[in-house]
Short mmCIF file of C-alpha atoms in Angstrom, two decimals:
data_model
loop_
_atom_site.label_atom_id
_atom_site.label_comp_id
_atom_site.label_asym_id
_atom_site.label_seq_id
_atom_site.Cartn_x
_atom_site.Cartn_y
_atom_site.Cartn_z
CA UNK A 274 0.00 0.00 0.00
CA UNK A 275 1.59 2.86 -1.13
CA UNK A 276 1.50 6.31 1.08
CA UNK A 277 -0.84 9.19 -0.14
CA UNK A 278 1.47 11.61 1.20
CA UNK A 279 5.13 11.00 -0.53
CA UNK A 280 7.09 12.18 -1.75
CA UNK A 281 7.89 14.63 0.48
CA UNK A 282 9.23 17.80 -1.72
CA UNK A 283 11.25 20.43 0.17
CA UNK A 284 12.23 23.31 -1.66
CA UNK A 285 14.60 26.01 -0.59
CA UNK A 286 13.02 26.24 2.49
CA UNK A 287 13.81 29.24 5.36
CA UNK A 288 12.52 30.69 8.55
CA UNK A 289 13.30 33.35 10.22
CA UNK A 290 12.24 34.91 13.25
CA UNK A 291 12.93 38.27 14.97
CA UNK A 292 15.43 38.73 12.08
CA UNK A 293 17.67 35.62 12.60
CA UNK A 294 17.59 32.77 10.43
CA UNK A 295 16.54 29.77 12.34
CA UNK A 296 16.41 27.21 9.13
CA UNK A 297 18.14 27.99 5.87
CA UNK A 298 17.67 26.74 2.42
CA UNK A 299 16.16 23.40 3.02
CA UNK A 300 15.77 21.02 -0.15
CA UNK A 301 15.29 17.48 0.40
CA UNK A 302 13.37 14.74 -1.04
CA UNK A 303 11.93 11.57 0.94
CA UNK A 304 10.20 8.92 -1.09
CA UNK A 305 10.54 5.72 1.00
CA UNK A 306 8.22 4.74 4.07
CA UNK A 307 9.77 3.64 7.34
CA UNK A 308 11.59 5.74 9.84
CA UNK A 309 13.66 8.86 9.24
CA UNK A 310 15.29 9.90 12.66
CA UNK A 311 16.47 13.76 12.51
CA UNK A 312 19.75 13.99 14.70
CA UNK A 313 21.45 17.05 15.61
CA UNK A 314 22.49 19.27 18.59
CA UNK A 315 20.19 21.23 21.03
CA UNK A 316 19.20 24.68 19.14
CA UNK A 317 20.55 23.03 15.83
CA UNK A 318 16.38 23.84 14.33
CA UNK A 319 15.65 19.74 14.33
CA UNK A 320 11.89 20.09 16.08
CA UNK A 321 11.53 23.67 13.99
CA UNK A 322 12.35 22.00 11.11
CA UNK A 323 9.40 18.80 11.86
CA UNK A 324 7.11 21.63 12.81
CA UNK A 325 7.68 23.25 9.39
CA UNK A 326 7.18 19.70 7.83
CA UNK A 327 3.73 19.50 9.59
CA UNK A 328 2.68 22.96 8.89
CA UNK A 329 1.94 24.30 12.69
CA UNK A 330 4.51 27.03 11.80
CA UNK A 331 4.79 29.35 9.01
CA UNK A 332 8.13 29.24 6.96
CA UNK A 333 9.97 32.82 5.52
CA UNK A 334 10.43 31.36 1.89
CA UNK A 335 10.77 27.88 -0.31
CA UNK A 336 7.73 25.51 -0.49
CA UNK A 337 7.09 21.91 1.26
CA UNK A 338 4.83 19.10 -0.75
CA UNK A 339 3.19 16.27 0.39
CA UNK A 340 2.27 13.85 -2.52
CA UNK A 341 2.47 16.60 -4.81
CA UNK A 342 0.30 18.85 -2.41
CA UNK A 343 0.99 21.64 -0.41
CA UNK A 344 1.14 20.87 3.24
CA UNK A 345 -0.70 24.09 4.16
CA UNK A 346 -3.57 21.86 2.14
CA UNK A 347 -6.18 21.37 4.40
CA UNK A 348 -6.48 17.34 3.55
CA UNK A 349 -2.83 17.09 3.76
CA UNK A 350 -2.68 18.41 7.57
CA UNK A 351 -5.38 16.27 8.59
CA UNK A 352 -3.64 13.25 6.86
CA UNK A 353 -0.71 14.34 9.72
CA UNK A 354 -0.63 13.41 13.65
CA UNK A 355 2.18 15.09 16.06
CA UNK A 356 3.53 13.72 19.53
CA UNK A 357 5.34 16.12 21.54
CA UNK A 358 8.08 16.16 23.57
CA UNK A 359 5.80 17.04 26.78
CA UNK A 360 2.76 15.28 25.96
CA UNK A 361 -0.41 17.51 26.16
CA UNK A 362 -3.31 15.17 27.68
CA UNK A 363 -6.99 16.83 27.41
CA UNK A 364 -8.69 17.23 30.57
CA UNK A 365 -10.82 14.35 30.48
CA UNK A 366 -10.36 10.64 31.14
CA UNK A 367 -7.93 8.32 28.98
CA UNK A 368 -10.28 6.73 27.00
CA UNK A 369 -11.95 10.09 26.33
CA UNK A 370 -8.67 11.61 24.96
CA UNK A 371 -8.91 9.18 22.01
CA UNK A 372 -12.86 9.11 21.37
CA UNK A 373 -12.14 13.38 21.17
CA UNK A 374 -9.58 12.33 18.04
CA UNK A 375 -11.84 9.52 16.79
CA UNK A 376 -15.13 11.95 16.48
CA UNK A 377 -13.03 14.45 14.68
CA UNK A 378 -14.44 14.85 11.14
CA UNK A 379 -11.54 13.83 9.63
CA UNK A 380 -10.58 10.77 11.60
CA UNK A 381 -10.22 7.31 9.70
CA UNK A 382 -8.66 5.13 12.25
CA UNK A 383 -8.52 1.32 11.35
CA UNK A 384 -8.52 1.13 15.43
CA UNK A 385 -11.07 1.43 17.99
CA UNK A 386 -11.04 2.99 20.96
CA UNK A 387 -10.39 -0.35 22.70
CA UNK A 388 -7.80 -1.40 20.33
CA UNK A 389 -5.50 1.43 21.23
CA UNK A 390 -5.71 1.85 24.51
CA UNK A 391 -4.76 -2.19 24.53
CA UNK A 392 -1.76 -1.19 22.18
CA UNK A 393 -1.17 1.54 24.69
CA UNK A 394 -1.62 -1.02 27.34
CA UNK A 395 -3.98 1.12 29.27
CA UNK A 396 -7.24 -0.52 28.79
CA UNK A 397 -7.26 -1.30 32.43
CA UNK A 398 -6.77 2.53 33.51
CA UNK A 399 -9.69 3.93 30.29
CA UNK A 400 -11.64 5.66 32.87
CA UNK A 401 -9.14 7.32 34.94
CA UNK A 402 -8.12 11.17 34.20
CA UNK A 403 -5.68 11.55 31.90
CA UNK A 404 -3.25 13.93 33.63
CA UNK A 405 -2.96 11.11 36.83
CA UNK A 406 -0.94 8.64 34.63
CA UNK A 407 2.60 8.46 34.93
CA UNK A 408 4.52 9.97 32.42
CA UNK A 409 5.40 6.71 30.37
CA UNK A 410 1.78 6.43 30.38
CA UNK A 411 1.01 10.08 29.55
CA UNK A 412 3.01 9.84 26.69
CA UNK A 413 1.85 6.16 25.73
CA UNK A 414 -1.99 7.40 25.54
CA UNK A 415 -0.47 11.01 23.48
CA UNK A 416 0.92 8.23 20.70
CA UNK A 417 -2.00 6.37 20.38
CA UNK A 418 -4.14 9.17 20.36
CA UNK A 419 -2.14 10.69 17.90
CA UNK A 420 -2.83 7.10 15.69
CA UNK A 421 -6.53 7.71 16.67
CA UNK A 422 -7.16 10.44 13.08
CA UNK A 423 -5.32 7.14 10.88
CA UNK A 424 -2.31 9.22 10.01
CA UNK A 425 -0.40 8.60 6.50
CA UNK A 426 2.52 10.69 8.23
CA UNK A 427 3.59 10.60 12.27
CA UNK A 428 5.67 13.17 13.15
CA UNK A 429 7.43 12.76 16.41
CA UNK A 430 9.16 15.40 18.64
CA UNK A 431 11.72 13.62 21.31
CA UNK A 432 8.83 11.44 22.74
CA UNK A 433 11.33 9.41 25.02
CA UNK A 434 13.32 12.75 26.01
CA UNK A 435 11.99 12.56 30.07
CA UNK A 436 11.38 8.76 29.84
CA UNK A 437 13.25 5.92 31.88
CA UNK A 438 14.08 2.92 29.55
CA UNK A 439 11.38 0.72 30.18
CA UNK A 440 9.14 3.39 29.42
CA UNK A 441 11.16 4.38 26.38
CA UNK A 442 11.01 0.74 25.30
CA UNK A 443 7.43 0.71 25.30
CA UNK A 444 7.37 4.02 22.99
CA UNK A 445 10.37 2.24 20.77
CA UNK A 446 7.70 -0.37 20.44
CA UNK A 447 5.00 1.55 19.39
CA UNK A 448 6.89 3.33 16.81
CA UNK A 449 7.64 0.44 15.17
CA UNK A 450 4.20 -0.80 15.15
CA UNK A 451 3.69 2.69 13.35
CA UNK A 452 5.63 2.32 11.12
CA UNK A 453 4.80 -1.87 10.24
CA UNK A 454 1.67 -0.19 9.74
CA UNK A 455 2.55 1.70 6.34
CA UNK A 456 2.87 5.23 8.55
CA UNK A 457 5.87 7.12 7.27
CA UNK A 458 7.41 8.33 10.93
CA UNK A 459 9.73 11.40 11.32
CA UNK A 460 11.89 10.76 14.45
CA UNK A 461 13.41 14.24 16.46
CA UNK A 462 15.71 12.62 18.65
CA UNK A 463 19.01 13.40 20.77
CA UNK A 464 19.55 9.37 21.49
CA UNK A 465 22.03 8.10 18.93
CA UNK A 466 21.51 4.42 19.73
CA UNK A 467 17.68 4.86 19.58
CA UNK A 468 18.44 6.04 16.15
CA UNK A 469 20.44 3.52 15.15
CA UNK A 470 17.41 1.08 16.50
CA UNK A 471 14.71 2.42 14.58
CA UNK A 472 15.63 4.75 11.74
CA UNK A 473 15.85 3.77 7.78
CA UNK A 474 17.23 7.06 7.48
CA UNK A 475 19.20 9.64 8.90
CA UNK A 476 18.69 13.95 8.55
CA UNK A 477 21.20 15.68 10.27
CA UNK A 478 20.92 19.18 11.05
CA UNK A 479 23.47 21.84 12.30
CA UNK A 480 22.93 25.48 12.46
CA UNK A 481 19.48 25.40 10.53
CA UNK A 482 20.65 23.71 7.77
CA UNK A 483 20.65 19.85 5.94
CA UNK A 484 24.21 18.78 7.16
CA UNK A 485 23.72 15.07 5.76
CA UNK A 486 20.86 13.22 4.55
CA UNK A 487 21.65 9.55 4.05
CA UNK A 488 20.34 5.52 5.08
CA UNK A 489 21.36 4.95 8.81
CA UNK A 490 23.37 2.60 7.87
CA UNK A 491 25.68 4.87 5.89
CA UNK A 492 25.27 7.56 8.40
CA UNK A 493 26.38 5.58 10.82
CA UNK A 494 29.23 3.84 9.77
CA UNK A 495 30.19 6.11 6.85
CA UNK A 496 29.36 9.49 7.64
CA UNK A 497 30.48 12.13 4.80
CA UNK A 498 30.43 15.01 7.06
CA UNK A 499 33.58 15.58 10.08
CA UNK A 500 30.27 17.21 12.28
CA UNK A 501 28.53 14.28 11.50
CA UNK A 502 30.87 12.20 12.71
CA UNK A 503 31.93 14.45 15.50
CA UNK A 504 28.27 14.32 16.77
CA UNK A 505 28.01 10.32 16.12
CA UNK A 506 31.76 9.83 18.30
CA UNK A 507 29.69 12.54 20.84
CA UNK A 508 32.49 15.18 20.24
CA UNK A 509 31.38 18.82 20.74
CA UNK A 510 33.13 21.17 18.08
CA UNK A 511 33.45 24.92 19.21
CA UNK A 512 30.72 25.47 16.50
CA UNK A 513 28.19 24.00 18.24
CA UNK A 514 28.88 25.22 21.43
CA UNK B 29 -26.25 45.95 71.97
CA UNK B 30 -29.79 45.35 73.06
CA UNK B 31 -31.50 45.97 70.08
CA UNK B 32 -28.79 44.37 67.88
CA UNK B 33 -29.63 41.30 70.23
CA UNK B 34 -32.97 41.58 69.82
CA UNK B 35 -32.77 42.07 65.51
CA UNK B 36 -30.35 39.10 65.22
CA UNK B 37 -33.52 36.93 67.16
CA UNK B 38 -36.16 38.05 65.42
CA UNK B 39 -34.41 37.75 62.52
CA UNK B 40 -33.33 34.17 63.05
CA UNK B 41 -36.81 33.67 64.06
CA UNK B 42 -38.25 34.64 60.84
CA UNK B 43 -35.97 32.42 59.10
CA UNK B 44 -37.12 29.67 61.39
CA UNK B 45 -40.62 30.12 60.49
CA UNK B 46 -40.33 31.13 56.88
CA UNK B 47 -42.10 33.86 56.67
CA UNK B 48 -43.91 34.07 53.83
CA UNK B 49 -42.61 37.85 53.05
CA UNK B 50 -38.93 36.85 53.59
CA UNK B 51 -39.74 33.65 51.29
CA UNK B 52 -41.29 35.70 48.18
CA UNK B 53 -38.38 37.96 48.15
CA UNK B 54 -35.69 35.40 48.66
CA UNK B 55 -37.06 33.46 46.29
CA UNK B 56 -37.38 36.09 43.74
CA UNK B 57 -33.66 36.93 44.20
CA UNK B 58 -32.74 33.79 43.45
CA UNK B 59 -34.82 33.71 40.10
CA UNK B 60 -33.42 37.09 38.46
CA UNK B 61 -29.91 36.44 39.63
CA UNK B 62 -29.34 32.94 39.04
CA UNK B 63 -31.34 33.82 35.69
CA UNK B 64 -28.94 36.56 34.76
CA UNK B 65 -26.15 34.32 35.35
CA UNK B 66 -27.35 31.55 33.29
CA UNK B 67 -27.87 33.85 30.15
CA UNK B 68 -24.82 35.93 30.67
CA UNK B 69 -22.81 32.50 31.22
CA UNK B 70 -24.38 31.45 27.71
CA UNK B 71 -23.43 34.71 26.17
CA UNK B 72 -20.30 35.41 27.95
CA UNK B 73 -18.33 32.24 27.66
CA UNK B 74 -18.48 31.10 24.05
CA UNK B 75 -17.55 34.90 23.86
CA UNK B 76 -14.65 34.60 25.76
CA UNK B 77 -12.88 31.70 24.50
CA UNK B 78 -13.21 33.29 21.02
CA UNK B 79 -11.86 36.72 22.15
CA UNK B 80 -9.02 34.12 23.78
CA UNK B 81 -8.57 32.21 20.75
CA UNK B 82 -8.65 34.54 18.01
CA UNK B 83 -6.15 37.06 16.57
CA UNK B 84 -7.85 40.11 15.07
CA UNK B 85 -6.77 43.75 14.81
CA UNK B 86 -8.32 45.87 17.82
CA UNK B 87 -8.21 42.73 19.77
CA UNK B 88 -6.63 44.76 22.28
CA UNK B 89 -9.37 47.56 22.79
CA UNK B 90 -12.13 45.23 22.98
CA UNK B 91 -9.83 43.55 25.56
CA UNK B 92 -9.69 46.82 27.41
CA UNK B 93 -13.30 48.32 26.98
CA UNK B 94 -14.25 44.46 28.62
CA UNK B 95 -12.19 44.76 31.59
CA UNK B 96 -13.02 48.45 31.88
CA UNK B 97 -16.73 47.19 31.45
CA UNK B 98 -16.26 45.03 34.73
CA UNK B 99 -16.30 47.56 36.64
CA UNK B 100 -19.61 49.49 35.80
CA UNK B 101 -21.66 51.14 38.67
CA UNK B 102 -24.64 49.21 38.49
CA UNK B 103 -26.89 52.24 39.48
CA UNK B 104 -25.56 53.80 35.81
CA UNK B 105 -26.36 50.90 34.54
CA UNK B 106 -29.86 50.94 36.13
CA UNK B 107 -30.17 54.45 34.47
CA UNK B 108 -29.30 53.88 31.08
CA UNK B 109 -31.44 50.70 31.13
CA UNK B 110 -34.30 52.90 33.13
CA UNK B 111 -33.64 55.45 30.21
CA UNK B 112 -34.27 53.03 27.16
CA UNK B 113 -37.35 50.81 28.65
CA UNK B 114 -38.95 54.14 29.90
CA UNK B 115 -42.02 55.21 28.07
CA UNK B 116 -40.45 57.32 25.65
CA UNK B 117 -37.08 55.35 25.37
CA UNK B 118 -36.50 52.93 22.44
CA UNK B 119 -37.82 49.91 24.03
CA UNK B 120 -40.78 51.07 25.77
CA UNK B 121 -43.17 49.64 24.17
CA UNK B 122 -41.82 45.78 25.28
CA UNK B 123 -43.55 47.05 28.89
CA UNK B 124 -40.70 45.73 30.60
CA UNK B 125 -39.73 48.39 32.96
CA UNK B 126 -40.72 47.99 36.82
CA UNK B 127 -40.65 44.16 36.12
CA UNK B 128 -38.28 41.07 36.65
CA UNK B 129 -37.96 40.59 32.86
CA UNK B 130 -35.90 44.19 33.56
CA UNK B 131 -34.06 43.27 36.23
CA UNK B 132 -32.87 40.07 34.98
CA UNK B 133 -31.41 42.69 31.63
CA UNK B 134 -30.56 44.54 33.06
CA UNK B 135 -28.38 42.12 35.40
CA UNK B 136 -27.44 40.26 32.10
CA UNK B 137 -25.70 43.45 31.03
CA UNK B 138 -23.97 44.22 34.57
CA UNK B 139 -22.35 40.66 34.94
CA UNK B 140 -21.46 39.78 31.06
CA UNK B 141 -18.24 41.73 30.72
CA UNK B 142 -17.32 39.60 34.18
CA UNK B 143 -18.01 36.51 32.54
CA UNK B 144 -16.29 37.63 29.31
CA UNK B 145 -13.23 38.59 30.94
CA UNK B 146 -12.63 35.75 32.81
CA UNK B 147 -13.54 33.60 30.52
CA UNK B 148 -10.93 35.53 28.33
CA UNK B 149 -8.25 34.71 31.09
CA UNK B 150 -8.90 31.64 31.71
CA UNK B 151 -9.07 29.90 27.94
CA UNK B 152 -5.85 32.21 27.24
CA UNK B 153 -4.15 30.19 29.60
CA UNK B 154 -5.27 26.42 28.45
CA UNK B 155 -4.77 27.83 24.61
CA UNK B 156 -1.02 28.37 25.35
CA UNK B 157 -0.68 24.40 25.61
CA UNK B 158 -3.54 22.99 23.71
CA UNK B 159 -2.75 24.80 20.62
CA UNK B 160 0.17 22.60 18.85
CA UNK B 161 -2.13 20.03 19.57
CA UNK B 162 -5.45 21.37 18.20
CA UNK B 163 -3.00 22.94 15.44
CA UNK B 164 -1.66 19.31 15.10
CA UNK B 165 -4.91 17.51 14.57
CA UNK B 166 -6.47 20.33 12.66
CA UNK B 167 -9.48 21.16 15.07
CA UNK B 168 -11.38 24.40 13.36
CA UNK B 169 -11.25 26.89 15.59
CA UNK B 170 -14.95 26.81 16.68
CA UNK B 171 -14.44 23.82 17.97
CA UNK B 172 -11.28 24.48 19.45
CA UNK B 173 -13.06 26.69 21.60
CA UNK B 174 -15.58 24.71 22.59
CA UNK B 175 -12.90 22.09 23.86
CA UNK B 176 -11.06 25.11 25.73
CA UNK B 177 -14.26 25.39 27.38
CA UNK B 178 -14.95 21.86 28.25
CA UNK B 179 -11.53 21.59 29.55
CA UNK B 180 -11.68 24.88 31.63
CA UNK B 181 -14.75 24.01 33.03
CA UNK B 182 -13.67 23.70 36.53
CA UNK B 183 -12.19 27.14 36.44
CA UNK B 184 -15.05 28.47 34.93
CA UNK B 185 -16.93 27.94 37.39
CA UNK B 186 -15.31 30.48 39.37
CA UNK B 187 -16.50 33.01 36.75
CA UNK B 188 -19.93 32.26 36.77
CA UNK B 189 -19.76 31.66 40.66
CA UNK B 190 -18.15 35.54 39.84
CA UNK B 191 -20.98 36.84 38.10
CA UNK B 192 -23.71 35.47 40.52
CA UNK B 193 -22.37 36.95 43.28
CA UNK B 194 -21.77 39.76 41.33
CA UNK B 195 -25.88 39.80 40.82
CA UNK B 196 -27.15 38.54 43.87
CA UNK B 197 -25.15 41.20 46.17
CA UNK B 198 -25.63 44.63 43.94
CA UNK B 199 -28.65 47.07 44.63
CA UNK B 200 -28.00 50.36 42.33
CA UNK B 201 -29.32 48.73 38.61
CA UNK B 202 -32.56 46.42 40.20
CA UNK B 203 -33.66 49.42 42.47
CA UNK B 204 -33.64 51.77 39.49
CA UNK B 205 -35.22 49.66 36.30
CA UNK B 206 -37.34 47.25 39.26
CA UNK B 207 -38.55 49.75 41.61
CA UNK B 208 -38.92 47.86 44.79
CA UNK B 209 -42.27 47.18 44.24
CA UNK B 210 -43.93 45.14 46.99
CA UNK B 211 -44.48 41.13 45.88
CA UNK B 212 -43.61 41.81 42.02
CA UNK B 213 -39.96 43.37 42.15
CA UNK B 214 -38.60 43.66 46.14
CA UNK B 215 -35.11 41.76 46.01
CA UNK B 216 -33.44 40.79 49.24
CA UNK B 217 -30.81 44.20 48.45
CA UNK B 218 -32.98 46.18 47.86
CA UNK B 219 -35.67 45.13 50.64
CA UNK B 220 -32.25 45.58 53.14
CA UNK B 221 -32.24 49.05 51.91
CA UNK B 222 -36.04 49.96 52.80
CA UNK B 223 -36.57 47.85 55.76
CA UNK B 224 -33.25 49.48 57.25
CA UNK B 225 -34.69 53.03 55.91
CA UNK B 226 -37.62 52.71 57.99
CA UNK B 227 -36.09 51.01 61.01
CA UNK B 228 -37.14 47.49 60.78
CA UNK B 229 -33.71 45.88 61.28
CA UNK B 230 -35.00 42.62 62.26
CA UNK B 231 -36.34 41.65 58.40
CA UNK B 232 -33.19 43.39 57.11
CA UNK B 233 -30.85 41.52 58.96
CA UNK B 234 -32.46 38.29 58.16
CA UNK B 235 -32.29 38.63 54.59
CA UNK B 236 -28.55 39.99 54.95
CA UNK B 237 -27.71 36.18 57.08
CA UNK B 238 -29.89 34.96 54.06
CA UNK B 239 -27.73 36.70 51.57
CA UNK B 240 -24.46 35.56 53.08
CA UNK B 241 -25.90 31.96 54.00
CA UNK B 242 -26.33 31.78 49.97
CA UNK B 243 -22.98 33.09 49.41
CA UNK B 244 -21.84 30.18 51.31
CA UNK B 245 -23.77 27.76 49.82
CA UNK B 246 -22.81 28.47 46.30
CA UNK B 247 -19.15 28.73 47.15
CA UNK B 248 -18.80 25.55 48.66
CA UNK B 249 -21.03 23.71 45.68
CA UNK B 250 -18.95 25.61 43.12
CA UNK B 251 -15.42 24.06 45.57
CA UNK B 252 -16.72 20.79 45.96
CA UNK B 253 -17.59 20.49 42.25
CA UNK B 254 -14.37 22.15 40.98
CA UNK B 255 -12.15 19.35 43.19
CA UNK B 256 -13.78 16.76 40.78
CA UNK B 257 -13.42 18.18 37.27
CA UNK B 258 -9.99 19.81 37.79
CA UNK B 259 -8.50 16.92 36.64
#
């Protein structure tokens, strides 16, 4: 099954804000499904740069497609779901947080209700408020919730950032379900071996711009770029200080 | 002391007994107030999260003429309302003047910018993190607000709990557009005001522990309920 929304078309993309350039001259081109983990140092414009991709900020110049359509396209958005870094939980109870996503007029979700809180294992906690699970579970119920609209594209923003590893396992494992399901998944991450777990494909970003764009595999053992590999060995160069 | 002792027991006597008097005008405080509330709450809140939610230019002086509304003198209020439901104002002919229907406007008027306002705050606050995710999962922005105001709803409470007392407790707008009128428009403030004018303290201070016994009441409903949708 082929994904409605890729390629993925950037051209010559920039933002700026308050008159500095925070990403520069973006062009890339992503045709495969599977998992494309974007690497890069704190303040490099990785999560600017998957907000950009998802349309929840405005860029200064170039143009981003999805399938051929523009991803300010109202269709193309909705064919999009986002987990953030600190997940934001409605105020209602867990099972409630994913019927809110399923009744949205745009949802198509192959899943019911039951099904994901299951996948999130949580189907034992559906009635409970939201905002008293832990925060494994917080941000267990924000990823299923975020599969609740039937997303062609999952854009994730460091889910496992304040995790502990068994919690980060359980997110690991859900991403991968993601993406065995056909969803094309953009990784953020700061956790070079989670990277090398999951991704297909690497991004890496320095100072706004497309430092290396490559399979993991070649990324990782055959980087092209010495900040690449500087960031892979976990060297900090006086640039990125 | 000794006829403060003796007010305070006749006062607690009549609420003992129920007195029918006491009863009619308690009772018909309760009905233009908690009226006024409803309809300003109605008015007021969708209102509110939209003002919270939306960018527009001016944003800020409607922002300002709201707050600046909050704090109206109800007996101006009472005047500009007496003023267009008199006679030969542009409303006269609805009739409505020296009745509850005018008090209850005229209350409407005196607690929406409250409402508004607070609503305002409140959603502003809960938009700051809900809107990457209602941006995310492309929820129009009607319906963004209602969520906000689902989600809020244990804070909003405090607004309409805001706007009630807001009505119950004020005396300048329902003297003026009501009149005081015995059994059709005599509120508990503005029954305090007479009864105290002519010297009977005992009715007057029974509707005042009436007035603050209702205070009480809805403050601690309005707590208990906010404890169990906070979450």
């Amino acid at each position: 099954m082929s994904n409605p929304l890729l390629p993925l078309h950037v051209t010559d993309m920039s933002l700026d804000l308050d008159s500095r350039r925070l990403l520069s001259n973006i062009t890339l081109t992503i045709s495969n499904d599977g998992i494309t983990a974007i690497l890069g140092h704190n303040g490099a414009g990785k999560s600017l740069l998957l907000r950009a991709l998802h349309g929840l900020i405005n860029t200064s110049g170039g143009t981003v497609t999805w399938g051929g359509q523009s991803v300010t396209d109202a269709r193309t958005r909705q064919q999009q779901s986002m987990v953030f870094q600190k997940p934001v939980l409605l105020r209602r109870s867990v099972e409630r947080n994913i019927s809110y996503v399923m009744k949205l007029p745009h949802a198509n979700s192959e899943f019911t209700v039951a099904e994901l809180l299951q996948l999130a294992r949580l189907s034992n906690k559906a009635r409970q408020p939201a905002r008293t699970l832990s925060g494994g579970e917080q941000q267990r119920l924000a990823f299923v919730r975020a599969l609740a609209t039937g997303p062609s594209v999952l854009f994730l923003d460091e889910p496992t950032a304040n995790l502990d590893p068994d919690a980060t396992l359980w997110i690991e494992k859900l991403i991968e379900t993601a993406a065995e399901r056909a969803i094309k998944v953009f990784l953020v991450t700061h956790d070079i071996a989670q990277a090398r777990r999951l991704a297909q494909e690497v991004l890496f970003i320095r100072n706004g711009r497309v430092e290396e764009h490559a399979a993991a595999r070649q990324f990782f053992t055959h980087p092209t770029s010495t900040h690449s590999q500087s960031f892979i060995d976990g060297i900090l160069t006086g640039s990125d200080l | 002391m000794q006829d403060f002792r003796q007010s305070f027991v006749q006062a607690s006597q009549l609420i003992a007994e129920l007195d029918p008097t006491l009863v009619e005008i308690v009772l018909l405080s309760l009905r233009v107030s908690l009226s006024a509330t409803a309809i300003a709450c109605l008015i007021g809140m969708p209102l509110g999260a939209l003002l919270a939610t939306r960018e527009f230019p001016g944003k800020w002086l409607v922002t300002v003429v709201l707050n600046t509304l909050m704090g109206m003198p109800p007996v101006v209020l009472g005047l500009l309302f007496y003023m267009m439901l008199s006679a030969s104002g542009p409303f006269g002919w609805m009739e409505l003047l020296y009745t509850p229907g005018a008090m209850i406007a005229v209350q409407i008027f005196l607690i929406l910018p409250i409402v508004t306002a607070l609503t305002k705050q409140i959603v502003e606050i809960s938009w700051t993190e809900y809107q990457p995710l209602l941006g995310s999962l492309s929820v129009g922005k009607w319906a963004a607000a209602k969520t906000l105001l689902w989600d809020t709803r244990g804070s909003l409470l405090t607004a309409a709990l805001a706007g009630f007392a807001r009505a119950i407790s004020e005396v300048g707008a329902v003297i003026v557009v009501g009149g005081n009128i015995n059994h059709l428009t005599r509120v508990m403030t503005t029954a305090i005001a007479l009864e105290t004018s002519k010297g009977e303290l005992a009715l007057a201070l029974a509707l005042g522990m009436i007035l603050l016994l209702i205070a009480l009441s809805v403050n601690a409903l309005v707590f208990s309920t906010r404890q169990r949708v906070m979450l």
